[in-house]
Structures are given as C-alpha cells and as structure tokens.
PDB file of C-alpha atoms in Angstrom:
ATOM      1  CA  MET A   1      30.281 -22.055  10.427  1.00  0.00           C
ATOM      2  CA  SER A   2      30.858 -19.935   7.896  1.00  0.00           C
ATOM      3  CA  ALA A   3      30.740 -16.098   8.094  1.00  0.00           C
ATOM      4  CA  PRO A   4      27.451 -14.413   6.550  1.00  0.00           C
ATOM      5  CA  VAL A   5      27.777 -12.960   3.089  1.00  0.00           C
ATOM      6  CA  THR A   6      27.853  -9.158   2.989  1.00  0.00           C
ATOM      7  CA  ARG A   7      25.887  -7.050   0.774  1.00  0.00           C
ATOM      8  CA  ALA A   8      29.124  -5.719  -0.766  1.00  0.00           C
ATOM      9  CA  GLU A   9      29.851  -9.283  -1.775  1.00  0.00           C
ATOM     10  CA  LEU A  10      26.833  -9.763  -3.373  1.00  0.00           C
ATOM     11  CA  PHE A  11      27.595  -6.695  -5.297  1.00  0.00           C
ATOM     12  CA  GLY A  12      31.023  -8.074  -6.139  1.00  0.00           C
ATOM     13  CA  THR A  13      29.519 -11.110  -7.632  1.00  0.00           C
ATOM     14  CA  PHE A  14      26.879  -9.951  -9.829  1.00  0.00           C
ATOM     15  CA  ARG A  15      29.608  -6.733 -11.091  1.00  0.00           C
ATOM     16  CA  SER A  16      31.565  -9.950 -12.279  1.00  0.00           C
ATOM     17  CA  TRP A  17      29.057 -11.038 -14.831  1.00  0.00           C
ATOM     18  CA  LEU A  18      28.494  -7.455 -16.199  1.00  0.00           C
ATOM     19  CA  ASP A  19      29.821  -6.611 -19.128  1.00  0.00           C
ATOM     20  CA  GLY A  20      32.371  -4.210 -18.869  1.00  0.00           C
ATOM     21  CA  ASP A  21      32.212  -4.403 -15.149  1.00  0.00           C
ATOM     22  CA  LYS A  22      30.108  -1.601 -15.444  1.00  0.00           C
ATOM     23  CA  TYR A  23      26.738  -1.171 -13.465  1.00  0.00           C
ATOM     24  CA  THR A  24      24.077   0.833 -14.491  1.00  0.00           C
ATOM     25  CA  ALA A  25      21.193   2.560 -12.513  1.00  0.00           C
ATOM     26  CA  ASP A  26      18.575  -0.258 -12.954  1.00  0.00           C
ATOM     27  CA  ARG A  27      21.514  -2.995 -12.416  1.00  0.00           C
ATOM     28  CA  ILE A  28      21.944  -1.189  -8.543  1.00  0.00           C
ATOM     29  CA  ALA A  29      18.166  -1.058  -7.729  1.00  0.00           C
ATOM     30  CA  ALA A  30      17.670  -4.995  -8.745  1.00  0.00           C
ATOM     31  CA  VAL A  31      20.882  -5.997  -6.500  1.00  0.00           C
ATOM     32  CA  ASN A  32      19.864  -4.261  -3.813  1.00  0.00           C
ATOM     33  CA  ALA A  33      16.272  -5.588  -3.910  1.00  0.00           C
ATOM     34  CA  LEU A  34      17.309  -8.629  -3.871  1.00  0.00           C
ATOM     35  CA  ALA A  35      19.636  -7.673  -1.099  1.00  0.00           C
ATOM     36  CA  ASP A  36      16.473  -6.641   1.276  1.00  0.00           C
ATOM     37  CA  ARG A  37      14.811  -9.856   0.372  1.00  0.00           C
ATOM     38  CA  LEU A  38      17.922 -11.937   1.745  1.00  0.00           C
ATOM     39  CA  GLY A  39      18.089  -9.688   4.567  1.00  0.00           C
ATOM     40  CA  LEU A  40      21.396  -8.065   3.977  1.00  0.00           C
ATOM     41  CA  ALA A  41      22.656  -5.222   6.231  1.00  0.00           C
ATOM     42  CA  ALA A  42      24.731  -2.748   5.132  1.00  0.00           C
ATOM     43  CA  ASN A  43      28.061  -2.309   6.499  1.00  0.00           C
ATOM     44  CA  ASP A  44      30.091   0.603   6.419  1.00  0.00           C
ATOM     45  CA  ASN A  45      33.261  -1.566   5.924  1.00  0.00           C
ATOM     46  CA  ASP A  46      31.792  -3.170   2.774  1.00  0.00           C
ATOM     47  CA  ALA A  47      34.035  -1.392   0.073  1.00  0.00           C
ATOM     48  CA  ALA A  48      32.205  -2.350  -2.578  1.00  0.00           C
ATOM     49  CA  ALA A  49      28.320  -1.705  -2.086  1.00  0.00           C
ATOM     50  CA  PRO A  50      27.027   1.951  -2.304  1.00  0.00           C
ATOM     51  CA  ALA A  51      26.260   3.948   0.522  1.00  0.00           C
ATOM     52  CA  GLN A  52      22.762   2.524   2.327  1.00  0.00           C
ATOM     53  CA  PRO A  53      20.902   3.910   5.208  1.00  0.00           C
ATOM     54  CA  ALA A  54      21.543   0.942   8.197  1.00  0.00           C
ATOM     55  CA  ALA A  55      17.781   1.100   9.450  1.00  0.00           C
ATOM     56  CA  GLY A  56      16.708  -0.216   5.519  1.00  0.00           C
ATOM     57  CA  ARG A  57      15.787   1.828   2.533  1.00  0.00           C
ATOM     58  CA  PRO A  58      13.209   4.753   3.285  1.00  0.00           C
ATOM     59  CA  ALA A  59      10.098   5.071   1.396  1.00  0.00           C
ATOM     60  CA  PHE A  60      10.586   7.410  -1.265  1.00  0.00           C
ATOM     61  CA  ASP A  61      11.230   6.816  -4.972  1.00  0.00           C
ATOM     62  CA  GLU A  62      14.656   6.867  -5.344  1.00  0.00           C
ATOM     63  CA  PRO A  63      14.913   6.710  -9.281  1.00  0.00           C
ATOM     64  CA  THR A  64      12.355  10.395  -8.944  1.00  0.00           C
ATOM     65  CA  MET A  65      14.921  11.357  -6.555  1.00  0.00           C
ATOM     66  CA  ILE A  66      17.609  10.815  -8.848  1.00  0.00           C
ATOM     67  CA  ALA A  67      15.616  12.561 -11.727  1.00  0.00           C
ATOM     68  CA  GLU A  68      14.469  15.637  -9.319  1.00  0.00           C
ATOM     69  CA  LEU A  69      18.188  16.458  -8.300  1.00  0.00           C
ATOM     70  CA  ARG A  70      19.348  16.132 -11.947  1.00  0.00           C
ATOM     71  CA  HIS A  71      16.286  18.849 -12.459  1.00  0.00           C
ATOM     72  CA  ASP A  72      17.534  21.109  -9.534  1.00  0.00           C
ATOM     73  CA  GLU A  73      21.090  20.133  -9.614  1.00  0.00           C
ATOM     74  CA  GLY A  74      22.046  19.964 -13.166  1.00  0.00           C
ATOM     75  CA  GLU A  75      24.563  17.464 -14.631  1.00  0.00           C
ATOM     76  CA  ARG A  76      27.857  17.834 -16.081  1.00  0.00           C
ATOM     77  CA  LEU A  77      29.825  14.964 -17.062  1.00  0.00           C
ATOM     78  CA  LYS A  78      33.252  17.632 -17.571  1.00  0.00           C
ATOM     79  CA  VAL A  79      34.697  19.254 -14.872  1.00  0.00           C
ATOM     80  CA  TYR A  80      33.697  22.352 -13.433  1.00  0.00           C
ATOM     81  CA  ARG A  81      34.618  24.879 -10.439  1.00  0.00           C
ATOM     82  CA  CYS A  82      30.705  25.299  -8.705  1.00  0.00           C
ATOM     83  CA  THR A  83      29.636  28.652  -7.130  1.00  0.00           C
ATOM     84  CA  ALA A  84      32.444  27.760  -4.282  1.00  0.00           C
ATOM     85  CA  GLY A  85      35.319  27.542  -6.373  1.00  0.00           C
ATOM     86  CA  LYS A  86      35.687  23.699  -6.009  1.00  0.00           C
ATOM     87  CA  ARG A  87      36.408  21.328  -8.378  1.00  0.00           C
ATOM     88  CA  THR A  88      32.624  19.334  -9.631  1.00  0.00           C
ATOM     89  CA  ILE A  89      31.506  16.620 -12.025  1.00  0.00           C
ATOM     90  CA  GLY A  90      28.055  14.971 -12.213  1.00  0.00           C
ATOM     91  CA  VAL A  91      25.284  15.814 -10.428  1.00  0.00           C
ATOM     92  CA  GLY A  92      27.324  18.126  -7.619  1.00  0.00           C
ATOM     93  CA  ARG A  93      30.140  15.465  -6.930  1.00  0.00           C
ATOM     94  CA  ASN A  94      32.728  17.485  -5.409  1.00  0.00           C
ATOM     95  CA  LEU A  95      36.150  15.893  -6.075  1.00  0.00           C
ATOM     96  CA  ASP A  96      37.889  18.288  -3.913  1.00  0.00           C
ATOM     97  CA  ASP A  97      36.229  17.697  -0.589  1.00  0.00           C
ATOM     98  CA  VAL A  98      34.713  14.503  -1.746  1.00  0.00           C
ATOM     99  CA  GLY A  99      36.544  12.523  -4.695  1.00  0.00           C
ATOM    100  CA  ILE A 100      35.747   9.523  -6.035  1.00  0.00           C
ATOM    101  CA  LEU A 101      35.052   7.100  -3.099  1.00  0.00           C
ATOM    102  CA  PRO A 102      37.413   3.323  -2.852  1.00  0.00           C
ATOM    103  CA  HIS A 103      33.687   1.686  -3.496  1.00  0.00           C
ATOM    104  CA  GLU A 104      33.105   3.585  -5.945  1.00  0.00           C
ATOM    105  CA  THR A 105      36.421   3.470  -8.212  1.00  0.00           C
ATOM    106  CA  ALA A 106      35.931  -0.642  -7.729  1.00  0.00           C
ATOM    107  CA  MET A 107      32.199  -0.568  -9.051  1.00  0.00           C
ATOM    108  CA  LEU A 108      32.984   2.017 -12.082  1.00  0.00           C
ATOM    109  CA  GLY A 109      36.716   1.752 -13.025  1.00  0.00           C
ATOM    110  CA  ILE A 110      37.196   5.635 -12.568  1.00  0.00           C
ATOM    111  CA  THR A 111      39.386   7.395  -9.992  1.00  0.00           C
ATOM    112  CA  THR A 112      39.371  11.237  -8.673  1.00  0.00           C
ATOM    113  CA  ALA A 113      42.344  11.697 -11.205  1.00  0.00           C
ATOM    114  CA  SER A 114      40.634  10.481 -14.326  1.00  0.00           C
ATOM    115  CA  ALA A 115      37.067  11.865 -13.782  1.00  0.00           C
ATOM    116  CA  ILE A 116      39.261  15.339 -13.799  1.00  0.00           C
ATOM    117  CA  ALA A 117      41.384  14.636 -16.471  1.00  0.00           C
ATOM    118  CA  ASP A 118      38.881  12.674 -18.751  1.00  0.00           C
ATOM    119  CA  GLY A 119      35.615  13.526 -17.067  1.00  0.00           C
ATOM    120  CA  ILE A 120      32.856  10.666 -16.724  1.00  0.00           C
ATOM    121  CA  THR A 121      29.983   8.560 -18.189  1.00  0.00           C
ATOM    122  CA  GLU A 122      25.852   9.267 -17.491  1.00  0.00           C
ATOM    123  CA  THR A 123      25.997   6.032 -16.183  1.00  0.00           C
ATOM    124  CA  GLN A 124      28.908   6.988 -13.691  1.00  0.00           C
ATOM    125  CA  SER A 125      27.121  10.133 -13.220  1.00  0.00           C
ATOM    126  CA  THR A 126      24.062   8.017 -12.127  1.00  0.00           C
ATOM    127  CA  PHE A 127      25.805   5.941  -9.884  1.00  0.00           C
ATOM    128  CA  LEU A 128      27.855   8.732  -8.582  1.00  0.00           C
ATOM    129  CA  LEU A 129      24.282  10.269  -7.298  1.00  0.00           C
ATOM    130  CA  ALA A 130      22.762   7.628  -5.912  1.00  0.00           C
ATOM    131  CA  SER A 131      25.982   7.119  -3.790  1.00  0.00           C
ATOM    132  CA  ASP A 132      25.529  10.690  -2.929  1.00  0.00           C
ATOM    133  CA  ILE A 133      21.824  10.118  -1.879  1.00  0.00           C
ATOM    134  CA  GLY A 134      22.862   7.079   0.727  1.00  0.00           C
ATOM    135  CA  ARG A 135      24.932   9.654   2.447  1.00  0.00           C
ATOM    136  CA  VAL A 136      22.369  12.264   2.570  1.00  0.00           C
ATOM    137  CA  VAL A 137      20.020   9.643   4.097  1.00  0.00           C
ATOM    138  CA  LYS A 138      22.644   8.627   6.508  1.00  0.00           C
ATOM    139  CA  ASP A 139      22.640  12.111   7.785  1.00  0.00           C
ATOM    140  CA  LEU A 140      19.140  12.663   7.916  1.00  0.00           C
ATOM    141  CA  ASP A 141      18.935   9.249  10.037  1.00  0.00           C
ATOM    142  CA  LYS A 142      21.681  10.783  12.367  1.00  0.00           C
ATOM    143  CA  ARG A 143      20.494  14.289  12.705  1.00  0.00           C
ATOM    144  CA  LEU A 144      16.721  13.972  12.489  1.00  0.00           C
ATOM    145  CA  PRO A 145      15.718  10.416  12.941  1.00  0.00           C
ATOM    146  CA  TRP A 146      12.087  11.285  12.760  1.00  0.00           C
ATOM    147  CA  TRP A 147      12.137  12.468   8.837  1.00  0.00           C
ATOM    148  CA  ARG A 148      11.684   8.801   8.414  1.00  0.00           C
ATOM    149  CA  LYS A 149       7.839   9.000   9.453  1.00  0.00           C
ATOM    150  CA  LEU A 150       6.993  11.110   7.023  1.00  0.00           C
ATOM    151  CA  ASP A 151       5.314  10.178   3.402  1.00  0.00           C
ATOM    152  CA  PRO A 152       7.517   9.968   0.554  1.00  0.00           C
ATOM    153  CA  ILE A 153       6.986  12.998  -0.682  1.00  0.00           C
ATOM    154  CA  ARG A 154       8.052  14.951   2.047  1.00  0.00           C
ATOM    155  CA  GLN A 155      11.069  12.117   2.500  1.00  0.00           C
ATOM    156  CA  ARG A 156      12.351  13.969  -0.961  1.00  0.00           C
ATOM    157  CA  VAL A 157      11.529  17.159   0.274  1.00  0.00           C
ATOM    158  CA  MET A 158      14.161  16.562   3.157  1.00  0.00           C
ATOM    159  CA  VAL A 159      16.881  14.809   0.922  1.00  0.00           C
ATOM    160  CA  ASN A 160      16.824  17.347  -1.822  1.00  0.00           C
ATOM    161  CA  MET A 161      17.464  20.135   1.029  1.00  0.00           C
ATOM    162  CA  ALA A 162      20.119  18.323   2.912  1.00  0.00           C
ATOM    163  CA  PHE A 163      21.191  17.170  -0.533  1.00  0.00           C
ATOM    164  CA  ASN A 164      21.751  20.980  -1.758  1.00  0.00           C
ATOM    165  CA  LEU A 165      22.581  23.015   1.788  1.00  0.00           C
ATOM    166  CA  GLY A 166      24.014  20.256   3.523  1.00  0.00           C
ATOM    167  CA  ILE A 167      23.389  17.979   6.719  1.00  0.00           C
ATOM    168  CA  GLY A 168      24.094  21.135   8.912  1.00  0.00           C
ATOM    169  CA  GLY A 169      22.487  23.789   6.239  1.00  0.00           C
ATOM    170  CA  LEU A 170      19.753  21.872   7.142  1.00  0.00           C
ATOM    171  CA  CYS A 171      19.528  21.641  10.210  1.00  0.00           C
ATOM    172  CA  GLY A 172      19.749  25.285   9.951  1.00  0.00           C
ATOM    173  CA  PHE A 173      16.223  25.757   9.825  1.00  0.00           C
ATOM    174  CA  HIS A 174      14.952  24.762  13.334  1.00  0.00           C
ATOM    175  CA  ASN A 175      11.536  26.192  13.294  1.00  0.00           C
ATOM    176  CA  THR A 176      10.764  25.163   9.555  1.00  0.00           C
ATOM    177  CA  LEU A 177      12.025  21.616  11.075  1.00  0.00           C
ATOM    178  CA  SER A 178      10.222  21.442  14.466  1.00  0.00           C
ATOM    179  CA  MET A 179       6.836  22.368  12.037  1.00  0.00           C
ATOM    180  CA  ILE A 180       7.720  19.781  10.049  1.00  0.00           C
ATOM    181  CA  GLU A 181       8.001  17.057  12.803  1.00  0.00           C
ATOM    182  CA  ARG A 182       4.970  17.866  14.297  1.00  0.00           C
ATOM    183  CA  GLY A 183       2.778  17.423  10.913  1.00  0.00           C
ATOM    184  CA  ASP A 184       2.408  21.523  10.774  1.00  0.00           C
ATOM    185  CA  TYR A 185       3.049  21.106   6.377  1.00  0.00           C
ATOM    186  CA  ARG A 186       1.320  24.328   5.694  1.00  0.00           C
ATOM    187  CA  ASN A 187       3.604  26.565   8.092  1.00  0.00           C
ATOM    188  CA  ALA A 188       6.616  24.673   7.153  1.00  0.00           C
ATOM    189  CA  ALA A 189       6.011  25.133   3.537  1.00  0.00           C
ATOM    190  CA  ILE A 190       5.285  29.164   4.310  1.00  0.00           C
ATOM    191  CA  ASN A 191       8.761  28.834   6.066  1.00  0.00           C
ATOM    192  CA  MET A 192      10.635  27.507   3.272  1.00  0.00           C
ATOM    193  CA  LEU A 193       9.416  29.867   1.053  1.00  0.00           C
ATOM    194  CA  ALA A 194      10.353  33.186   3.168  1.00  0.00           C
ATOM    195  CA  SER A 195      13.802  31.850   4.003  1.00  0.00           C
ATOM    196  CA  LYS A 196      17.206  33.535   1.845  1.00  0.00           C
ATOM    197  CA  TRP A 197      17.677  29.993   0.654  1.00  0.00           C
ATOM    198  CA  ALA A 198      14.208  30.141  -1.233  1.00  0.00           C
ATOM    199  CA  ARG A 199      15.694  33.027  -2.862  1.00  0.00           C
ATOM    200  CA  GLN A 200      19.014  31.985  -3.493  1.00  0.00           C
ATOM    201  CA  VAL A 201      16.973  28.545  -5.433  1.00  0.00           C
ATOM    202  CA  GLY A 202      13.924  29.747  -6.814  1.00  0.00           C
ATOM    203  CA  ALA A 203      12.050  27.459  -8.651  1.00  0.00           C
ATOM    204  CA  ARG A 204      13.206  24.759  -6.841  1.00  0.00           C
ATOM    205  CA  ALA A 205      11.993  26.018  -3.728  1.00  0.00           C
ATOM    206  CA  VAL A 206       8.905  27.284  -4.736  1.00  0.00           C
ATOM    207  CA  ARG A 207       8.240  23.187  -5.980  1.00  0.00           C
ATOM    208  CA  LEU A 208       9.720  21.785  -2.746  1.00  0.00           C
ATOM    209  CA  SER A 209       7.505  23.958  -0.773  1.00  0.00           C
ATOM    210  CA  THR A 210       4.855  22.666  -2.497  1.00  0.00           C
ATOM    211  CA  MET A 211       5.549  19.012  -2.125  1.00  0.00           C
ATOM    212  CA  MET A 212       5.574  19.617   1.349  1.00  0.00           C
ATOM    213  CA  ARG A 213       2.503  21.385   1.595  1.00  0.00           C
ATOM    214  CA  GLY A 214       0.551  18.426  -0.109  1.00  0.00           C
ATOM    215  CA  GLY A 215       2.302  15.437   0.334  1.00  0.00           C
ATOM    216  CA  ALA A 216       1.474  12.237  -0.553  1.00  0.00           C
ATOM    217  CA  ALA A 217      -0.425   9.120   0.721  1.00  0.00           C
TER     218      ALA A 217
END
C-alpha cells in the first residue's frame, strides 16, 4: 500500500507549476483549502508546508487577520532593529531568534542571510506573516485550547495579542483570560484597557478591547 499524500507533497506539486516558484498569499490559501477538502492533516515533519494547527483551521478570517497585524505591527521590507534590539523584517519577523525557516526557504527562495543583505518582497513578507500566525495558533492550541470555542472576532483578538506579547506574555493575563473563557467579555475588555500593555500599544488595545466586548456571531 502506498503511503498517504501529505500536505507538504501537495504544496510541492503546486510549487513546481508556479511562475518563478513563488507562492502568493492567495495561492497558499487555495492550496490549503484544497488540502482541507482532501482531509490532509499538517505534519510537523513536512518541511515544505506552512505551519497549520493540528486541530484544523480556526474560524477566524485569515486575510483580515493579516491586514490587522500589518496595520498594528507595521511592515518593513528591509532589516531594522526592534525595540529589543533584534534584527527584524516584514511584519515583526525576528531574524536573530527565528530567522527564515527551512520550509520558507523552500517556498520563497530566501534565507536569513539573504533577507538581512537584500531585504524581502511584499509577497515574501505576507508568507512569513502567515507562517507566524500558524505558529501563534499552535501556541494557543497548546496553552489555551478553549480559545477555539470563541467566535471569529474574539479569536482574532487572541491571535493579535499572542502575536504581540508572545504566548507567555498573553498567559500572564490570568484574570482577563479567565473572564474570556467563561464568557465575561465586558469585564475582560475593561481589564485589557487597564493593563500596562494597553498603555504601551495605545489605539491597538482600544480596538482589540472593543472587538472583545462586541464579538461576532
């Protein structure tokens, strides 16, 4: 019996058909949608596939999530130093601690060294951001698995905060997270605005707290 097809193999097949061997965000979404319909699970050993949560794709709208993170984090196609002094590129990709991962090199034809030397394109930046969102989703699944029961708007709040704070920083919001888990969104939103994080990020926290309070069906 032949081995089952993996999501990585599906991506590899489509990659060979693409002009310039590059994936755009739309193409990534299309291949992932096909993989989902075929029931192909992600595998941590699949070197060519973008990160996907083992439990399946969450309910939130990923293009909207990407647009919001671009707005909140900013986007630079040349290397810069973040507030912690780390070399960073795209939408908050830490090149010192994370770098360009093997599946990203396979998809995009870039490396950590080339990103530092030459920068990246907007398409490459979008791919790196989608990959980072995938890792945040995995972190949330591992540490706060109840987050998947939230509606899509509140899921985006959780991803946005984890992207900004790291999963460890988000998990420090003990009282707020307890409120979110039990559905007390009004007080969770109040707590978000009362935090040191809110004073640091300003309008971002105001928007996210409003989303947490109102949610969506």
